[in-house]
PDB file of C-alpha atoms in Angstrom:
ATOM      1  CA  GLN A   1      -3.200   1.651  23.175  1.00 40.00           C
ATOM      2  CA  LEU A   2      -2.705   1.483  19.407  1.00 46.00           C
ATOM      3  CA  ASP A   3      -4.178   4.753  18.271  1.00 50.00           C
ATOM      4  CA  CYS A   4      -3.959   4.316  14.515  1.00 50.00           C
ATOM      5  CA  MET A   5      -6.505   7.024  13.796  1.00 47.00           C
ATOM      6  CA  ALA A   6      -4.270   9.647  15.426  1.00 51.00           C
ATOM      7  CA  ARG A   7      -1.336   8.435  13.320  1.00 52.00           C
ATOM      8  CA  LYS A   8      -3.508   8.566  10.213  1.00 52.00           C
ATOM      9  CA  GLU A   9      -4.524  12.159  10.939  1.00 50.00           C
ATOM     10  CA  GLN A  10      -0.892  13.015  11.596  1.00 52.00           C
ATOM     11  CA  LEU A  11       0.102  11.448   8.272  1.00 51.00           C
ATOM     12  CA  GLU A  12      -2.601  13.332   6.415  1.00 50.00           C
ATOM     13  CA  SER A  13      -1.521  16.621   8.035  1.00 51.00           C
ATOM     14  CA  THR A  14       2.137  16.073   7.065  1.00 49.00           C
ATOM     15  CA  GLU A  15       1.517  15.055   3.429  1.00 50.00           C
ATOM     16  CA  GLY A  16       3.085  17.679   1.230  1.00 50.00           C
ATOM     17  CA  HIS A  17       5.138  19.070   4.123  1.00 51.00           C
ATOM     18  CA  ARG A  18       8.746  18.829   5.149  1.00 54.00           C
ATOM     19  CA  ALA A  19      10.678  15.602   5.008  1.00 55.00           C
ATOM     20  CA  GLU A  20      11.682  15.868   8.672  1.00 60.00           C
ATOM     21  CA  SER A  21       8.092  15.554   9.855  1.00 67.00           C
ATOM     22  CA  LEU A  22       7.674  12.493   7.649  1.00 67.00           C
ATOM     23  CA  VAL A  23      10.764  10.905   9.181  1.00 69.00           C
ATOM     24  CA  VAL A  24       9.442  11.527  12.706  1.00 72.00           C
ATOM     25  CA  LEU A  25       6.042  10.089  11.789  1.00 72.00           C
ATOM     26  CA  TYR A  26       7.655   7.042  10.222  1.00 72.00           C
ATOM     27  CA  LYS A  27       9.723   6.410  13.350  1.00 75.00           C
ATOM     28  CA  HIS A  28       6.586   6.587  15.494  1.00 73.00           C
ATOM     29  CA  LEU A  29       4.771   4.162  13.226  1.00 74.00           C
ATOM     30  CA  THR A  30       7.604   1.656  13.293  1.00 76.00           C
ATOM     31  CA  ALA A  31       7.589   1.782  17.080  1.00 74.00           C
ATOM     32  CA  VAL A  32       3.819   1.132  17.100  1.00 74.00           C
ATOM     33  CA  GLN A  33       4.340  -1.703  14.631  1.00 74.00           C
ATOM     34  CA  SER A  34       6.991  -3.333  16.825  1.00 73.00           C
ATOM     35  CA  SER A  35       4.670  -3.277  19.814  1.00 75.00           C
ATOM     36  CA  ALA A  36       1.744  -4.622  17.820  1.00 74.00           C
ATOM     37  CA  LEU A  37       3.780  -7.444  16.247  1.00 72.00           C
ATOM     38  CA  SER A  38       4.557  -8.806  19.686  1.00 78.00           C
ATOM     39  CA  LEU A  39       0.858  -8.830  20.669  1.00 80.00           C
ATOM     40  CA  LEU A  40      -1.147  -9.627  17.540  1.00 75.00           C
ATOM     41  CA  HIS A  41      -1.376 -12.238  14.835  1.00 78.00           C
ATOM     42  CA  PRO A  42       0.461 -11.181  11.647  1.00 78.00           C
ATOM     43  CA  ARG A  43      -2.859 -10.965   9.721  1.00 81.00           C
ATOM     44  CA  HIS A  44      -4.692  -8.930  12.369  1.00 81.00           C
ATOM     45  CA  VAL A  45      -6.638  -5.959  11.014  1.00 83.00           C
ATOM     46  CA  VAL A  46      -4.873  -3.549  13.371  1.00 82.00           C
ATOM     47  CA  LEU A  47      -1.531  -4.632  11.910  1.00 85.00           C
ATOM     48  CA  ALA A  48      -2.983  -4.147   8.423  1.00 87.00           C
ATOM     49  CA  ARG A  49      -3.883  -0.578   9.324  1.00 88.00           C
ATOM     50  CA  ILE A  50      -0.381   0.010  10.671  1.00 86.00           C
ATOM     51  CA  HIS A  51       1.157  -1.452   7.508  1.00 88.00           C
ATOM     52  CA  ARG A  52      -1.067   0.804   5.418  1.00 92.00           C
ATOM     53  CA  LEU A  53       0.018   3.865   7.374  1.00 88.00           C
ATOM     54  CA  LEU A  54       3.678   2.781   7.101  1.00 89.00           C
ATOM     55  CA  SER A  55       3.274   2.338   3.352  1.00 92.00           C
ATOM     56  CA  ARG A  56       1.723   5.762   2.946  1.00 91.00           C
ATOM     57  CA  ALA A  57       4.419   7.395   5.062  1.00 88.00           C
ATOM     58  CA  ALA A  58       7.151   5.588   3.145  1.00 90.00           C
ATOM     59  CA  LEU A  59       5.635   6.608  -0.175  1.00 92.00           C
ATOM     60  CA  ALA A  60       5.469  10.222   0.965  1.00 88.00           C
ATOM     61  CA  GLN A  61       9.119  10.091   2.021  1.00 87.00           C
ATOM     62  CA  LEU A  62      10.219   8.486  -1.223  1.00 90.00           C
ATOM     63  CA  HIS A  63       8.456  11.204  -3.203  1.00 87.00           C
ATOM     64  CA  VAL A  64      10.624  13.741  -1.374  1.00 86.00           C
ATOM     65  CA  ALA A  65      13.926  11.867  -1.697  1.00 86.00           C
ATOM     66  CA  PHE A  66      14.952   8.268  -2.314  1.00 91.00           C
ATOM     67  CA  ASP A  67      16.203   6.320   0.663  1.00 91.00           C
ATOM     68  CA  THR A  68      17.142   2.645   0.269  1.00 94.00           C
ATOM     69  CA  ASN A  69      15.931   1.658   3.723  1.00 92.00           C
ATOM     70  CA  ILE A  70      12.598   3.443   3.313  1.00 92.00           C
ATOM     71  CA  ALA A  71      12.077   1.693  -0.029  1.00 95.00           C
ATOM     72  CA  GLU A  72      12.781  -1.617   1.672  1.00 95.00           C
ATOM     73  CA  HIS A  73      10.281  -0.823   4.432  1.00 93.00           C
ATOM     74  CA  LEU A  74       7.718   0.181   1.808  1.00 95.00           C
ATOM     75  CA  ILE A  75       8.102  -3.185   0.097  1.00 97.00           C
ATOM     76  CA  ARG A  76       7.867  -5.112   3.388  1.00 94.00           C
ATOM     77  CA  ALA A  77       4.840  -3.164   4.646  1.00 93.00           C
ATOM     78  CA  SER A  78       3.059  -3.380   1.299  1.00 95.00           C
ATOM     79  CA  ASN A  79       3.714  -7.141   1.074  1.00 95.00           C
ATOM     80  CA  GLU A  80       2.268  -7.684   4.553  1.00 93.00           C
ATOM     81  CA  LEU A  81      -0.706  -5.427   3.853  1.00 94.00           C
ATOM     82  CA  LEU A  82      -1.382  -7.173   0.532  1.00 95.00           C
ATOM     83  CA  LEU A  83      -1.390 -10.607   2.199  1.00 93.00           C
ATOM     84  CA  THR A  84      -3.838  -9.457   4.856  1.00 92.00           C
ATOM     85  CA  GLN A  85      -6.069  -7.644   2.342  1.00 93.00           C
ATOM     86  CA  GLU A  86      -6.231 -10.645   0.060  1.00 92.00           C
ATOM     87  CA  LEU A  87      -7.135 -12.853   3.019  1.00 90.00           C
ATOM     88  CA  CYS A  88      -9.817 -10.523   4.369  1.00 89.00           C
ATOM     89  CA  LEU A  89     -11.106  -8.792   1.243  1.00 89.00           C
ATOM     90  CA  GLY A  90     -10.506 -11.309  -1.524  1.00 86.00           C
ATOM     91  CA  ASP A  91      -8.513 -10.701  -4.656  1.00 86.00           C
ATOM     92  CA  ALA A  92     -10.807  -8.211  -6.411  1.00 88.00           C
ATOM     93  CA  HIS A  93     -11.236  -5.392  -3.866  1.00 88.00           C
ATOM     94  CA  TRP A  94     -10.541  -1.758  -4.775  1.00 88.00           C
ATOM     95  CA  ASP A  95      -8.173  -1.250  -1.845  1.00 90.00           C
ATOM     96  CA  LEU A  96      -5.749  -3.757  -3.305  1.00 92.00           C
ATOM     97  CA  ILE A  97      -4.974  -1.340  -6.165  1.00 93.00           C
ATOM     98  CA  ASN A  98      -3.234   1.213  -3.930  1.00 93.00           C
ATOM     99  CA  THR A  99      -1.315  -1.469  -2.094  1.00 95.00           C
ATOM    100  CA  ILE A 100      -0.177  -3.135  -5.305  1.00 96.00           C
ATOM    101  CA  GLU A 101       0.857   0.189  -6.822  1.00 95.00           C
ATOM    102  CA  GLY A 102       2.816   1.099  -3.677  1.00 95.00           C
ATOM    103  CA  LEU A 103       4.612  -2.237  -3.790  1.00 96.00           C
ATOM    104  CA  GLU A 104       5.293  -1.779  -7.501  1.00 96.00           C
ATOM    105  CA  PHE A 105       6.672   1.729  -6.855  1.00 96.00           C
ATOM    106  CA  GLY A 106       8.965   0.432  -4.104  1.00 96.00           C
ATOM    107  CA  ILE A 107      10.376  -2.262  -6.377  1.00 97.00           C
ATOM    108  CA  ALA A 108      10.792   0.143  -9.313  1.00 96.00           C
ATOM    109  CA  ALA A 109      12.493   2.797  -7.172  1.00 95.00           C
ATOM    110  CA  SER A 110      14.833   0.229  -5.664  1.00 96.00           C
ATOM    111  CA  LEU A 111      15.659  -1.186  -9.102  1.00 95.00           C
ATOM    112  CA  SER A 112      16.444   2.293 -10.347  1.00 94.00           C
ATOM    113  CA  CYS A 113      18.483   3.579  -7.433  1.00 94.00           C
ATOM    114  CA  ASN A 114      19.968   0.622  -5.582  1.00 95.00           C
ATOM    115  CA  PRO A 115      19.187  -2.774  -7.138  1.00 96.00           C
ATOM    116  CA  ARG A 116      21.847  -4.642  -5.178  1.00 96.00           C
ATOM    117  CA  HIS A 117      20.163  -3.709  -1.903  1.00 96.00           C
ATOM    118  CA  LEU A 118      16.814  -4.932  -3.289  1.00 96.00           C
ATOM    119  CA  PHE A 119      18.379  -8.219  -4.420  1.00 97.00           C
ATOM    120  CA  SER A 120      20.051  -8.827  -1.044  1.00 96.00           C
ATOM    121  CA  ALA A 121      17.071  -7.739   1.094  1.00 96.00           C
ATOM    122  CA  PHE A 122      14.605  -9.944  -0.795  1.00 96.00           C
ATOM    123  CA  PRO A 123      16.629 -12.821  -2.287  1.00 96.00           C
ATOM    124  CA  ALA A 124      13.672 -15.190  -2.786  1.00 95.00           C
ATOM    125  CA  GLU A 125      11.218 -12.671  -4.229  1.00 94.00           C
ATOM    126  CA  TYR A 126      13.453 -10.153  -6.047  1.00 95.00           C
ATOM    127  CA  GLY A 127      16.927 -11.751  -5.867  1.00 94.00           C
ATOM    128  CA  ASP A 128      18.049 -10.703  -9.330  1.00 96.00           C
ATOM    129  CA  PHE A 129      17.055  -8.275 -12.056  1.00 96.00           C
ATOM    130  CA  ARG A 130      14.923 -10.816 -13.883  1.00 97.00           C
ATOM    131  CA  LYS A 131      12.913 -11.778 -10.775  1.00 97.00           C
ATOM    132  CA  ALA A 132      12.428  -8.151  -9.729  1.00 96.00           C
ATOM    133  CA  THR A 133      11.298  -6.900 -13.125  1.00 96.00           C
ATOM    134  CA  LEU A 134       9.005  -9.912 -13.557  1.00 97.00           C
ATOM    135  CA  ALA A 135       7.423  -9.216 -10.167  1.00 96.00           C
ATOM    136  CA  GLU A 136       7.066  -5.526 -11.027  1.00 97.00           C
ATOM    137  CA  SER A 137       5.399  -6.398 -14.337  1.00 96.00           C
ATOM    138  CA  GLU A 138       3.012  -8.870 -12.684  1.00 97.00           C
ATOM    139  CA  LEU A 139       2.021  -6.263 -10.103  1.00 96.00           C
ATOM    140  CA  HIS A 140       1.409  -3.733 -12.879  1.00 96.00           C
ATOM    141  CA  LYS A 141      -0.841  -6.201 -14.708  1.00 96.00           C
ATOM    142  CA  LYS A 142      -2.722  -7.081 -11.528  1.00 95.00           C
ATOM    143  CA  ALA A 143      -3.367  -3.401 -10.741  1.00 94.00           C
ATOM    144  CA  ALA A 144      -4.533  -2.803 -14.294  1.00 93.00           C
ATOM    145  CA  ARG A 145      -6.876  -5.809 -14.114  1.00 92.00           C
ATOM    146  CA  LEU A 146      -8.358  -4.515 -10.857  1.00 91.00           C
ATOM    147  CA  ARG A 147      -8.778  -1.008 -12.288  1.00 89.00           C
ATOM    148  CA  GLY A 148     -10.581  -2.598 -15.213  1.00 88.00           C
ATOM    149  CA  LEU A 149     -13.049  -4.223 -12.838  1.00 87.00           C
ATOM    150  CA  TYR A 150     -13.996  -0.825 -11.476  1.00 82.00           C
ATOM    151  CA  ALA A 151     -14.098   1.025 -14.796  1.00 79.00           C
ATOM    152  CA  ILE A 152     -17.415   2.355 -16.041  1.00 70.00           C
ATOM    153  CA  GLN A 153     -18.209   3.688 -19.447  1.00 59.00           C
ATOM    154  CA  ASP A 154     -19.399   7.282 -19.875  1.00 58.00           C
ATOM    155  CA  VAL A 155     -22.469   6.982 -22.118  1.00 58.00           C
ATOM    156  CA  THR A 156     -22.041  10.475 -23.546  1.00 67.00           C
ATOM    157  CA  THR A 157     -18.386  10.112 -24.604  1.00 66.00           C
ATOM    158  CA  GLY A 158     -17.885   6.342 -24.674  1.00 63.00           C
ATOM    159  CA  GLU A 159     -14.814   6.893 -22.505  1.00 66.00           C
ATOM    160  CA  MET A 160     -13.903   4.425 -19.733  1.00 61.00           C
ATOM    161  CA  ARG A 161     -13.450   5.904 -16.249  1.00 63.00           C
ATOM    162  CA  ASN A 162     -12.394   4.434 -12.938  1.00 59.00           C
ATOM    163  CA  SER A 163     -14.926   4.908 -10.189  1.00 54.00           C
ATOM    164  CA  LYS A 164     -14.179   4.124  -6.562  1.00 50.00           C
ATOM    165  CA  ASN A 165     -17.552   5.551  -5.522  1.00 47.00           C
ATOM    166  CA  PHE A 166     -19.664   3.406  -7.839  1.00 43.00           C
ATOM    167  CA  VAL A 167     -21.923   1.413  -5.478  1.00 40.00           C
ATOM    168  CA  CYS A 168     -24.755  -0.906  -6.403  1.00 38.00           C
ATOM    169  CA  HIS A 169     -27.544  -1.060  -3.817  1.00 36.00           C
ATOM    170  CA  THR A 170     -31.280  -0.518  -3.718  1.00 37.00           C
ATOM    171  CA  ALA A 171     -33.003   2.490  -2.157  1.00 40.00           C
ATOM    172  CA  ASP A 172     -34.326   0.221   0.613  1.00 43.00           C
ATOM    173  CA  GLU A 173     -30.836  -0.826   1.678  1.00 43.00           C
ATOM    174  CA  PRO A 174     -28.379   1.462   3.397  1.00 45.00           C
ATOM    175  CA  ALA A 175     -25.208   2.140   1.401  1.00 42.00           C
ATOM    176  CA  PRO A 176     -22.400  -0.247   2.384  1.00 42.00           C
ATOM    177  CA  GLN A 177     -19.614   1.240   4.435  1.00 47.00           C
ATOM    178  CA  ALA A 178     -16.105   0.994   2.988  1.00 46.00           C
ATOM    179  CA  MET A 179     -13.447  -0.504   5.219  1.00 46.00           C
ATOM    180  CA  ASP A 180     -10.600   1.874   5.970  1.00 48.00           C
ATOM    181  CA  TRP A 181      -7.387  -0.164   5.873  1.00 45.00           C
TER     182      TRP A 181
END
C-alpha cells in the first residue's frame, strides 16, 4: 500500500524540473505520510523512508523558490528522520550527513527569509535567534565531524577526500549492502 519506491523514482525524475511537478509530488508524499502515521510507530523504517523522500522533495522545492511552509516541513521531516536514523543506525553513519545538512539548510533558509515563522513553529528548539543559530552551528559541526570520519587521504597528493564508497571487507565476504533510507 505504501509504495515508497515509486515515489522515490518520481522524485528522481522530477529533480531539476518544474516547480509544479515538485509541488504535486510533495502533496502526494504528505498524503502517504498521513496514512502511514495512523498505522505505524513513529520510528518505523517505512516512515523514515517517507520522511527522507519528503525532505528531498522539500529541498528541491526550496532550491527553486523559498516557501515558509515547505521550509517548516523540511525541518519537521528532517528532525523525524534524524531521530529514526540515530536510533537504527547509530550516531556515526554516513546517511546522517545528508539529513543533518538538510535540517541545517531548512533552519538557515528560515532564519534568512522568515525567522518569526521559525521561532513560532518551533518555540522549544528554535524559539529565538540565539537558539536557532546555536542549533544551526551544532548541526554544521556534527556534519563536519561525520564527514571527517569518512575522509581518506590521497597518498599521491596528501589531500583529504570524502568517500561514501569506501568499504572494508575481505575477499571472502560479500560486500555489505547499504540501507536506502
